[in-house]
PDB file of C-alpha atoms in Angstrom:
ATOM      1  CA  MET A   2    -135.806 -61.435 -40.661  1.00 32.00           C
ATOM      2  CA  SER A   3    -133.302 -61.322 -43.491  1.00 34.00           C
ATOM      3  CA  VAL A   4    -129.944 -62.980 -43.046  1.00 33.00           C
ATOM      4  CA  THR A   5    -126.606 -62.481 -44.697  1.00 38.00           C
ATOM      5  CA  THR A   6    -125.249 -65.051 -47.085  1.00 52.00           C
ATOM      6  CA  SER A   7    -122.784 -66.431 -44.561  1.00 61.00           C
ATOM      7  CA  ASN A   8    -125.501 -66.702 -41.907  1.00 91.00           C
ATOM      8  CA  PHE A   9    -127.778 -68.654 -44.225  1.00 94.00           C
ATOM      9  CA  LEU A  10    -125.067 -71.179 -45.042  1.00 96.00           C
ATOM     10  CA  VAL A  11    -124.171 -71.521 -41.372  1.00 95.00           C
ATOM     11  CA  GLN A  12    -127.807 -71.931 -40.384  1.00 95.00           C
ATOM     12  CA  HIS A  13    -128.208 -74.833 -42.789  1.00 96.00           C
ATOM     13  CA  ASN A  14    -124.939 -76.406 -41.670  1.00 96.00           C
ATOM     14  CA  VAL A  15    -123.569 -76.283 -45.219  1.00 97.00           C
ATOM     15  CA  SER A  16    -120.402 -78.316 -45.708  1.00 96.00           C
ATOM     16  CA  VAL A  17    -118.171 -77.816 -48.750  1.00 96.00           C
ATOM     17  CA  LEU A  18    -115.499 -80.452 -49.332  1.00 96.00           C
ATOM     18  CA  GLY A  19    -112.924 -80.153 -52.107  1.00 94.00           C
ATOM     19  CA  GLU A  20    -111.601 -77.579 -54.526  1.00 92.00           C
ATOM     20  CA  SER A  21    -113.808 -75.137 -56.416  1.00 90.00           C
ATOM     21  CA  SER A  22    -112.068 -76.090 -59.672  1.00 92.00           C
ATOM     22  CA  LYS A  23    -113.729 -79.521 -59.582  1.00 96.00           C
ATOM     23  CA  PRO A  24    -117.295 -80.185 -60.788  1.00 97.00           C
ATOM     24  CA  THR A  25    -119.752 -80.128 -57.908  1.00 98.00           C
ATOM     25  CA  ILE A  26    -122.112 -82.693 -56.447  1.00 98.00           C
ATOM     26  CA  VAL A  27    -124.793 -81.481 -54.030  1.00 98.00           C
ATOM     27  CA  PHE A  28    -126.134 -84.152 -51.671  1.00 98.00           C
ATOM     28  CA  ALA A  29    -129.620 -83.501 -50.269  1.00 98.00           C
ATOM     29  CA  HIS A  30    -131.027 -85.739 -47.533  1.00 98.00           C
ATOM     30  CA  GLY A  31    -134.566 -86.992 -46.964  1.00 98.00           C
ATOM     31  CA  PHE A  32    -137.046 -86.716 -44.121  1.00 97.00           C
ATOM     32  CA  GLY A  33    -135.910 -88.009 -40.747  1.00 97.00           C
ATOM     33  CA  THR A  34    -132.195 -87.924 -41.541  1.00 97.00           C
ATOM     34  CA  ASP A  35    -129.530 -85.270 -41.981  1.00 97.00           C
ATOM     35  CA  GLN A  36    -126.447 -84.906 -44.145  1.00 97.00           C
ATOM     36  CA  SER A  37    -124.652 -87.624 -42.150  1.00 96.00           C
ATOM     37  CA  ALA A  38    -126.774 -90.210 -43.987  1.00 97.00           C
ATOM     38  CA  TRP A  39    -124.539 -89.645 -47.039  1.00 98.00           C
ATOM     39  CA  ARG A  40    -121.333 -90.660 -45.292  1.00 96.00           C
ATOM     40  CA  PHE A  41    -121.401 -94.155 -46.817  1.00 96.00           C
ATOM     41  CA  VAL A  42    -121.581 -92.732 -50.356  1.00 98.00           C
ATOM     42  CA  LYS A  43    -119.961 -89.312 -50.554  1.00 98.00           C
ATOM     43  CA  ASP A  44    -116.313 -90.272 -50.102  1.00 96.00           C
ATOM     44  CA  ALA A  45    -116.426 -92.377 -53.265  1.00 98.00           C
ATOM     45  CA  PHE A  46    -116.755 -89.132 -55.261  1.00 98.00           C
ATOM     46  CA  GLY A  47    -114.351 -86.951 -53.296  1.00 95.00           C
ATOM     47  CA  ASP A  48    -111.385 -87.385 -55.639  1.00 95.00           C
ATOM     48  CA  LYS A  49    -113.085 -86.019 -58.756  1.00 96.00           C
ATOM     49  CA  TYR A  50    -115.792 -83.740 -57.336  1.00 98.00           C
ATOM     50  CA  ARG A  51    -116.334 -80.919 -54.915  1.00 97.00           C
ATOM     51  CA  LEU A  52    -119.023 -82.061 -52.475  1.00 98.00           C
ATOM     52  CA  VAL A  53    -121.696 -79.865 -50.931  1.00 98.00           C
ATOM     53  CA  LEU A  54    -123.923 -81.122 -48.118  1.00 98.00           C
ATOM     54  CA  PHE A  55    -126.500 -79.370 -45.944  1.00 98.00           C
ATOM     55  CA  ASP A  56    -129.348 -79.926 -43.508  1.00 98.00           C
ATOM     56  CA  ASN A  57    -132.925 -79.114 -44.457  1.00 97.00           C
ATOM     57  CA  ALA A  58    -135.006 -76.839 -42.243  1.00 97.00           C
ATOM     58  CA  GLY A  59    -136.378 -78.712 -39.250  1.00 95.00           C
ATOM     59  CA  SER A  60    -133.638 -81.342 -39.239  1.00 96.00           C
ATOM     60  CA  GLY A  61    -130.012 -81.945 -38.370  1.00 94.00           C
ATOM     61  CA  LYS A  62    -128.190 -78.994 -36.869  1.00 94.00           C
ATOM     62  CA  VAL A  63    -130.635 -76.371 -38.165  1.00 96.00           C
ATOM     63  CA  ASP A  64    -132.034 -74.379 -35.251  1.00 95.00           C
ATOM     64  CA  PRO A  65    -135.654 -75.507 -34.734  1.00 95.00           C
ATOM     65  CA  ALA A  66    -136.553 -71.853 -34.154  1.00 93.00           C
ATOM     66  CA  LEU A  67    -135.923 -71.234 -37.871  1.00 93.00           C
ATOM     67  CA  TYR A  68    -138.677 -73.664 -38.821  1.00 96.00           C
ATOM     68  CA  SER A  69    -142.179 -72.298 -39.341  1.00 96.00           C
ATOM     69  CA  PRO A  70    -145.099 -74.574 -40.280  1.00 96.00           C
ATOM     70  CA  LEU A  71    -146.652 -71.640 -42.117  1.00 96.00           C
ATOM     71  CA  LEU A  72    -143.533 -71.026 -44.189  1.00 95.00           C
ATOM     72  CA  TYR A  73    -142.764 -74.695 -44.888  1.00 97.00           C
ATOM     73  CA  ASN A  74    -146.315 -75.727 -45.735  1.00 96.00           C
ATOM     74  CA  SER A  75    -145.255 -76.808 -49.238  1.00 97.00           C
ATOM     75  CA  LEU A  76    -142.146 -78.168 -50.887  1.00 98.00           C
ATOM     76  CA  HIS A  77    -141.529 -74.825 -52.588  1.00 97.00           C
ATOM     77  CA  SER A  78    -140.015 -73.262 -49.456  1.00 97.00           C
ATOM     78  CA  TYR A  79    -137.479 -76.084 -49.269  1.00 98.00           C
ATOM     79  CA  VAL A  80    -136.787 -75.558 -52.969  1.00 98.00           C
ATOM     80  CA  GLY A  81    -136.113 -71.914 -52.190  1.00 98.00           C
ATOM     81  CA  ASP A  82    -133.575 -72.919 -49.534  1.00 97.00           C
ATOM     82  CA  LEU A  83    -131.801 -75.221 -51.968  1.00 98.00           C
ATOM     83  CA  LEU A  84    -131.632 -72.496 -54.594  1.00 98.00           C
ATOM     84  CA  GLN A  85    -130.372 -70.019 -51.987  1.00 96.00           C
ATOM     85  CA  ILE A  86    -127.529 -72.384 -51.127  1.00 97.00           C
ATOM     86  CA  CYS A  87    -126.651 -72.762 -54.808  1.00 97.00           C
ATOM     87  CA  SER A  88    -126.711 -68.984 -55.254  1.00 96.00           C
ATOM     88  CA  ASP A  89    -124.696 -68.187 -52.140  1.00 96.00           C
ATOM     89  CA  LEU A  90    -122.016 -70.673 -53.176  1.00 96.00           C
ATOM     90  CA  SER A  91    -122.090 -69.404 -56.798  1.00 95.00           C
ATOM     91  CA  LEU A  92    -122.720 -72.931 -58.066  1.00 97.00           C
ATOM     92  CA  ARG A  93    -123.391 -73.754 -61.695  1.00 97.00           C
ATOM     93  CA  ASP A  94    -124.101 -76.998 -63.544  1.00 97.00           C
ATOM     94  CA  VAL A  95    -124.016 -79.177 -60.443  1.00 98.00           C
ATOM     95  CA  THR A  96    -125.179 -82.753 -60.100  1.00 98.00           C
ATOM     96  CA  LEU A  97    -127.895 -82.900 -57.439  1.00 98.00           C
ATOM     97  CA  ILE A  98    -128.275 -86.207 -55.623  1.00 98.00           C
ATOM     98  CA  GLY A  99    -131.450 -86.152 -53.567  1.00 98.00           C
ATOM     99  CA  HIS A 100    -132.918 -88.823 -51.348  1.00 98.00           C
ATOM    100  CA  SER A 101    -136.681 -89.214 -51.034  1.00 98.00           C
ATOM    101  CA  VAL A 102    -138.359 -85.782 -50.808  1.00 98.00           C
ATOM    102  CA  SER A 103    -135.085 -84.063 -51.717  1.00 98.00           C
ATOM    103  CA  GLY A 104    -135.122 -85.802 -55.075  1.00 98.00           C
ATOM    104  CA  MET A 105    -138.366 -83.965 -55.768  1.00 98.00           C
ATOM    105  CA  LEU A 106    -136.847 -80.747 -54.417  1.00 98.00           C
ATOM    106  CA  GLY A 107    -134.059 -81.124 -56.959  1.00 98.00           C
ATOM    107  CA  LEU A 108    -136.481 -81.687 -59.829  1.00 98.00           C
ATOM    108  CA  LEU A 109    -138.533 -78.631 -58.871  1.00 98.00           C
ATOM    109  CA  ALA A 110    -135.411 -76.521 -58.395  1.00 98.00           C
ATOM    110  CA  SER A 111    -134.115 -77.543 -61.823  1.00 98.00           C
ATOM    111  CA  ILE A 112    -137.355 -76.329 -63.396  1.00 98.00           C
ATOM    112  CA  GLN A 113    -137.231 -73.009 -61.574  1.00 98.00           C
ATOM    113  CA  SER A 114    -133.497 -72.307 -62.022  1.00 98.00           C
ATOM    114  CA  PRO A 115    -132.069 -74.718 -64.599  1.00 98.00           C
ATOM    115  CA  HIS A 116    -128.663 -73.004 -64.788  1.00 98.00           C
ATOM    116  CA  PHE A 117    -127.715 -74.392 -61.395  1.00 98.00           C
ATOM    117  CA  PHE A 118    -128.034 -78.006 -62.494  1.00 98.00           C
ATOM    118  CA  SER A 119    -126.600 -80.325 -65.128  1.00 98.00           C
ATOM    119  CA  LYS A 120    -127.892 -83.720 -63.929  1.00 98.00           C
ATOM    120  CA  LEU A 121    -130.089 -85.034 -61.143  1.00 98.00           C
ATOM    121  CA  VAL A 122    -130.231 -88.281 -59.223  1.00 98.00           C
ATOM    122  CA  CYS A 123    -133.490 -89.109 -57.435  1.00 98.00           C
ATOM    123  CA  LEU A 124    -133.060 -91.862 -54.879  1.00 98.00           C
ATOM    124  CA  SER A 125    -136.291 -93.445 -53.568  1.00 98.00           C
ATOM    125  CA  SER A 126    -138.315 -90.369 -54.578  1.00 98.00           C
ATOM    126  CA  SER A 127    -142.028 -89.918 -55.213  1.00 98.00           C
ATOM    127  CA  PRO A 128    -144.133 -87.139 -56.761  1.00 98.00           C
ATOM    128  CA  ARG A 129    -147.231 -88.208 -54.766  1.00 98.00           C
ATOM    129  CA  TYR A 130    -147.643 -90.645 -51.896  1.00 98.00           C
ATOM    130  CA  LEU A 131    -151.436 -90.908 -52.041  1.00 98.00           C
ATOM    131  CA  ASN A 132    -153.191 -93.301 -54.376  1.00 98.00           C
ATOM    132  CA  ASP A 133    -155.398 -91.592 -56.962  1.00 98.00           C
ATOM    133  CA  SER A 134    -158.230 -93.883 -57.994  1.00 95.00           C
ATOM    134  CA  ASP A 135    -159.490 -91.436 -60.609  1.00 96.00           C
ATOM    135  CA  SER A 136    -156.300 -91.665 -62.653  1.00 96.00           C
ATOM    136  CA  GLY A 137    -155.207 -95.138 -61.560  1.00 97.00           C
ATOM    137  CA  TYR A 138    -152.048 -93.749 -59.945  1.00 98.00           C
ATOM    138  CA  ILE A 139    -150.560 -95.909 -57.192  1.00 98.00           C
ATOM    139  CA  GLY A 140    -148.621 -93.887 -54.643  1.00 98.00           C
ATOM    140  CA  GLY A 141    -148.731 -96.408 -51.822  1.00 97.00           C
ATOM    141  CA  PHE A 142    -151.106 -94.846 -49.296  1.00 98.00           C
ATOM    142  CA  GLU A 143    -154.781 -94.145 -48.802  1.00 98.00           C
ATOM    143  CA  GLN A 144    -155.698 -90.997 -46.895  1.00 98.00           C
ATOM    144  CA  ALA A 145    -156.857 -93.154 -43.979  1.00 98.00           C
ATOM    145  CA  ASP A 146    -153.344 -94.666 -43.804  1.00 97.00           C
ATOM    146  CA  LEU A 147    -151.751 -91.237 -43.564  1.00 98.00           C
ATOM    147  CA  ASP A 148    -154.310 -89.997 -41.044  1.00 98.00           C
ATOM    148  CA  GLN A 149    -153.443 -92.989 -38.856  1.00 98.00           C
ATOM    149  CA  LEU A 150    -149.732 -92.249 -39.256  1.00 98.00           C
ATOM    150  CA  TYR A 151    -150.239 -88.619 -38.194  1.00 98.00           C
ATOM    151  CA  ASP A 152    -152.356 -89.747 -35.245  1.00 98.00           C
ATOM    152  CA  ASN A 153    -149.684 -92.199 -34.108  1.00 98.00           C
ATOM    153  CA  MET A 154    -147.014 -89.521 -34.370  1.00 98.00           C
ATOM    154  CA  GLN A 155    -149.113 -87.112 -32.334  1.00 97.00           C
ATOM    155  CA  GLN A 156    -150.125 -89.555 -29.619  1.00 97.00           C
ATOM    156  CA  ASN A 157    -146.661 -90.893 -28.811  1.00 96.00           C
ATOM    157  CA  TYR A 158    -143.958 -89.707 -31.162  1.00 98.00           C
ATOM    158  CA  PHE A 159    -141.083 -91.744 -29.776  1.00 97.00           C
ATOM    159  CA  THR A 160    -143.083 -94.962 -29.748  1.00 97.00           C
ATOM    160  CA  TRP A 161    -143.963 -94.291 -33.377  1.00 98.00           C
ATOM    161  CA  VAL A 162    -140.292 -93.652 -34.201  1.00 98.00           C
ATOM    162  CA  SER A 163    -139.190 -96.944 -32.642  1.00 97.00           C
ATOM    163  CA  GLY A 164    -141.685 -98.846 -34.774  1.00 97.00           C
ATOM    164  CA  PHE A 165    -141.449 -96.915 -38.019  1.00 97.00           C
ATOM    165  CA  ALA A 166    -137.652 -96.669 -38.294  1.00 98.00           C
ATOM    166  CA  PRO A 167    -136.839-100.385 -38.738  1.00 97.00           C
ATOM    167  CA  LEU A 168    -139.779-100.840 -41.126  1.00 97.00           C
ATOM    168  CA  ALA A 169    -138.595 -98.006 -43.342  1.00 98.00           C
ATOM    169  CA  MET A 170    -134.970 -99.145 -43.267  1.00 98.00           C
ATOM    170  CA  ASN A 171    -136.084-102.751 -43.950  1.00 97.00           C
ATOM    171  CA  VAL A 172    -132.781-104.495 -43.310  1.00 96.00           C
ATOM    172  CA  PRO A 173    -133.643-106.594 -40.234  1.00 94.00           C
ATOM    173  CA  HIS A 174    -130.303-108.372 -40.388  1.00 94.00           C
ATOM    174  CA  ARG A 175    -128.610-105.004 -39.731  1.00 95.00           C
ATOM    175  CA  PRO A 176    -130.557-103.519 -36.805  1.00 95.00           C
ATOM    176  CA  GLY A 177    -127.943-100.848 -36.257  1.00 96.00           C
ATOM    177  CA  LEU A 178    -129.124 -98.989 -39.360  1.00 96.00           C
ATOM    178  CA  GLY A 179    -132.695 -98.941 -38.113  1.00 96.00           C
ATOM    179  CA  ASN A 180    -131.437 -97.679 -34.778  1.00 96.00           C
ATOM    180  CA  GLU A 181    -129.512 -94.927 -36.517  1.00 96.00           C
ATOM    181  CA  PHE A 182    -132.584 -93.764 -38.412  1.00 97.00           C
ATOM    182  CA  ALA A 183    -134.551 -93.885 -35.172  1.00 97.00           C
ATOM    183  CA  ARG A 184    -131.918 -91.660 -33.569  1.00 96.00           C
ATOM    184  CA  THR A 185    -131.948 -88.939 -36.243  1.00 96.00           C
ATOM    185  CA  LEU A 186    -135.743 -89.128 -36.521  1.00 97.00           C
ATOM    186  CA  GLY A 187    -136.034 -88.905 -32.747  1.00 96.00           C
ATOM    187  CA  GLU A 188    -133.823 -85.822 -32.649  1.00 96.00           C
ATOM    188  CA  ILE A 189    -136.430 -83.852 -34.621  1.00 97.00           C
ATOM    189  CA  ARG A 190    -138.846 -81.933 -32.428  1.00 97.00           C
ATOM    190  CA  PRO A 191    -142.117 -83.940 -32.571  1.00 97.00           C
ATOM    191  CA  ASP A 192    -144.316 -81.047 -33.680  1.00 97.00           C
ATOM    192  CA  ILE A 193    -141.878 -80.238 -36.476  1.00 98.00           C
ATOM    193  CA  ALA A 194    -141.704 -83.876 -37.577  1.00 98.00           C
ATOM    194  CA  LEU A 195    -145.490 -84.030 -37.745  1.00 98.00           C
ATOM    195  CA  SER A 196    -145.700 -80.808 -39.752  1.00 98.00           C
ATOM    196  CA  VAL A 197    -142.963 -81.859 -42.174  1.00 98.00           C
ATOM    197  CA  SER A 198    -144.473 -85.292 -42.692  1.00 98.00           C
ATOM    198  CA  ARG A 199    -147.844 -83.738 -43.547  1.00 98.00           C
ATOM    199  CA  THR A 200    -146.205 -81.398 -46.059  1.00 98.00           C
ATOM    200  CA  ILE A 201    -144.388 -84.278 -47.746  1.00 98.00           C
ATOM    201  CA  PHE A 202    -147.084 -86.948 -47.713  1.00 98.00           C
ATOM    202  CA  GLN A 203    -149.865 -84.609 -48.855  1.00 98.00           C
ATOM    203  CA  SER A 204    -147.834 -83.141 -51.717  1.00 98.00           C
ATOM    204  CA  ASP A 205    -148.608 -83.815 -55.356  1.00 98.00           C
ATOM    205  CA  HIS A 206    -146.117 -82.744 -58.011  1.00 98.00           C
ATOM    206  CA  ARG A 207    -147.045 -85.092 -60.821  1.00 98.00           C
ATOM    207  CA  LYS A 208    -147.992 -82.190 -63.090  1.00 98.00           C
ATOM    208  CA  ASP A 209    -144.486 -80.695 -62.749  1.00 98.00           C
ATOM    209  CA  LEU A 210    -142.608 -83.721 -64.036  1.00 98.00           C
ATOM    210  CA  PRO A 211    -142.941 -83.051 -67.800  1.00 98.00           C
ATOM    211  CA  ALA A 212    -141.235 -79.675 -67.268  1.00 98.00           C
ATOM    212  CA  VAL A 213    -137.978 -81.304 -66.106  1.00 98.00           C
ATOM    213  CA  GLN A 214    -135.392 -80.723 -68.853  1.00 97.00           C
ATOM    214  CA  LYS A 215    -132.276 -82.222 -67.262  1.00 98.00           C
ATOM    215  CA  PRO A 216    -131.043 -85.825 -67.417  1.00 98.00           C
ATOM    216  CA  VAL A 217    -132.366 -87.722 -64.410  1.00 98.00           C
ATOM    217  CA  LEU A 218    -131.332 -91.044 -62.903  1.00 98.00           C
ATOM    218  CA  LEU A 219    -134.102 -92.672 -60.880  1.00 98.00           C
ATOM    219  CA  ILE A 220    -132.751 -95.172 -58.340  1.00 98.00           C
ATOM    220  CA  HIS A 221    -135.198 -97.358 -56.454  1.00 98.00           C
ATOM    221  CA  ALA A 222    -134.869-100.304 -54.111  1.00 98.00           C
ATOM    222  CA  HIS A 223    -137.276-103.172 -53.565  1.00 97.00           C
ATOM    223  CA  GLU A 224    -139.820-103.488 -50.735  1.00 97.00           C
ATOM    224  CA  ASP A 225    -139.839 -99.766 -49.982  1.00 98.00           C
ATOM    225  CA  ILE A 226    -142.574 -99.023 -47.428  1.00 96.00           C
ATOM    226  CA  ALA A 227    -142.906 -95.426 -48.646  1.00 97.00           C
ATOM    227  CA  VAL A 228    -142.443 -95.765 -52.418  1.00 98.00           C
ATOM    228  CA  PRO A 229    -143.904 -98.771 -54.265  1.00 97.00           C
ATOM    229  CA  HIS A 230    -142.297 -99.901 -57.507  1.00 96.00           C
ATOM    230  CA  GLN A 231    -145.095 -98.358 -59.596  1.00 97.00           C
ATOM    231  CA  VAL A 232    -143.891 -94.899 -58.568  1.00 98.00           C
ATOM    232  CA  GLY A 233    -140.521 -95.417 -60.227  1.00 98.00           C
ATOM    233  CA  ALA A 234    -142.221 -96.434 -63.457  1.00 98.00           C
ATOM    234  CA  TYR A 235    -144.483 -93.383 -63.274  1.00 98.00           C
ATOM    235  CA  LEU A 236    -141.529 -91.033 -62.802  1.00 98.00           C
ATOM    236  CA  ASN A 237    -139.677 -92.665 -65.669  1.00 98.00           C
ATOM    237  CA  ALA A 238    -142.666 -92.293 -67.995  1.00 98.00           C
ATOM    238  CA  SER A 239    -143.263 -88.670 -66.969  1.00 98.00           C
ATOM    239  CA  ILE A 240    -139.714 -87.251 -67.078  1.00 98.00           C
ATOM    240  CA  ARG A 241    -138.472 -86.730 -70.605  1.00 96.00           C
ATOM    241  CA  GLU A 242    -134.819 -87.659 -70.173  1.00 97.00           C
ATOM    242  CA  SER A 243    -134.822 -90.196 -67.359  1.00 98.00           C
ATOM    243  CA  ASN A 244    -133.417 -93.632 -66.690  1.00 98.00           C
ATOM    244  CA  LEU A 245    -134.940 -95.969 -64.103  1.00 98.00           C
ATOM    245  CA  LEU A 246    -132.730 -98.387 -62.212  1.00 98.00           C
ATOM    246  CA  TYR A 247    -133.828-100.872 -59.560  1.00 97.00           C
ATOM    247  CA  ILE A 248    -130.802-101.837 -57.525  1.00 98.00           C
ATOM    248  CA  ASN A 249    -130.122-104.909 -55.426  1.00 97.00           C
ATOM    249  CA  ALA A 250    -131.362-103.424 -52.171  1.00 97.00           C
ATOM    250  CA  THR A 251    -134.451-103.272 -49.976  1.00 97.00           C
ATOM    251  CA  GLY A 252    -136.031-100.463 -48.009  1.00 98.00           C
ATOM    252  CA  HIS A 253    -136.234 -96.690 -48.298  1.00 98.00           C
ATOM    253  CA  PHE A 254    -132.570 -95.926 -47.508  1.00 98.00           C
ATOM    254  CA  PRO A 255    -130.357 -97.813 -49.969  1.00 98.00           C
ATOM    255  CA  HIS A 256    -127.618 -95.175 -49.688  1.00 98.00           C
ATOM    256  CA  MET A 257    -127.204 -96.409 -46.107  1.00 98.00           C
ATOM    257  CA  SER A 258    -128.025-100.104 -46.457  1.00 97.00           C
ATOM    258  CA  ALA A 259    -126.474-100.780 -49.889  1.00 98.00           C
ATOM    259  CA  PRO A 260    -124.042 -97.927 -50.558  1.00 98.00           C
ATOM    260  CA  GLU A 261    -121.930 -99.903 -53.031  1.00 98.00           C
ATOM    261  CA  GLU A 262    -124.957-100.405 -55.277  1.00 98.00           C
ATOM    262  CA  VAL A 263    -125.812 -96.704 -55.113  1.00 98.00           C
ATOM    263  CA  ILE A 264    -122.235 -95.627 -55.752  1.00 98.00           C
ATOM    264  CA  GLN A 265    -121.991 -97.858 -58.809  1.00 98.00           C
ATOM    265  CA  ALA A 266    -125.278 -96.578 -60.216  1.00 98.00           C
ATOM    266  CA  ILE A 267    -124.355 -92.925 -59.721  1.00 98.00           C
ATOM    267  CA  GLY A 268    -120.847 -93.441 -61.043  1.00 97.00           C
ATOM    268  CA  THR A 269    -122.140 -94.923 -64.286  1.00 97.00           C
ATOM    269  CA  PHE A 270    -124.602 -92.046 -64.662  1.00 98.00           C
ATOM    270  CA  LEU A 271    -121.938 -89.413 -64.114  1.00 95.00           C
TER     271      LEU A 271
END
């Protein structure tokens, strides 16, 4: 069913903060979180930029009824949503800051519709999570690892959430952050979480990287359970105009656990 522009923006809980005369930053969240994950970072840019935030399909305040596993069986449908938001808001030359899978969504969107974007920041992002022995690519997982993850999610989703969340956050001295990720992850309907995780973890967009024409900042933390350090080096070697920065942080969510480091890195890039 087609929707009007205003309905689409409402459905994705789009928030626009600041004046249209300012340059725009679009913040795009990763799997298991929603736009609230950016609250530690976004205010640092509110004086000079208009800020746009939204929730991806299947997460946050987006109605679960709008999610279809058939429609969102690849990253391209999420890319289409991002481009729809840019179009409906009449955005041009924005800086896209994407965490995890949304970093890849930004790269793919910039290839498809480059006029919307001027720069991109990929935070803890990966073009492929599976190892590829044929090419020597290290993505971090074997297929058996992912099959076990899917099985654990399916057998007892909330038990899996309680174990996975602190490991992914990887700041044991700040258990509240792991609890927060567990909360937002637990708010996703289990069948949707399983479907989305399959779409993300089975994706492979390595071949798309050379087509990226925009300046890209790659920010990675240490000891990331989902994205080993080799992935950052691969992205940097594959994207023509990219800069790789490892910040003083651990885990997959440095914008939550080390926001000052992320803010400084983005500010220098901008």
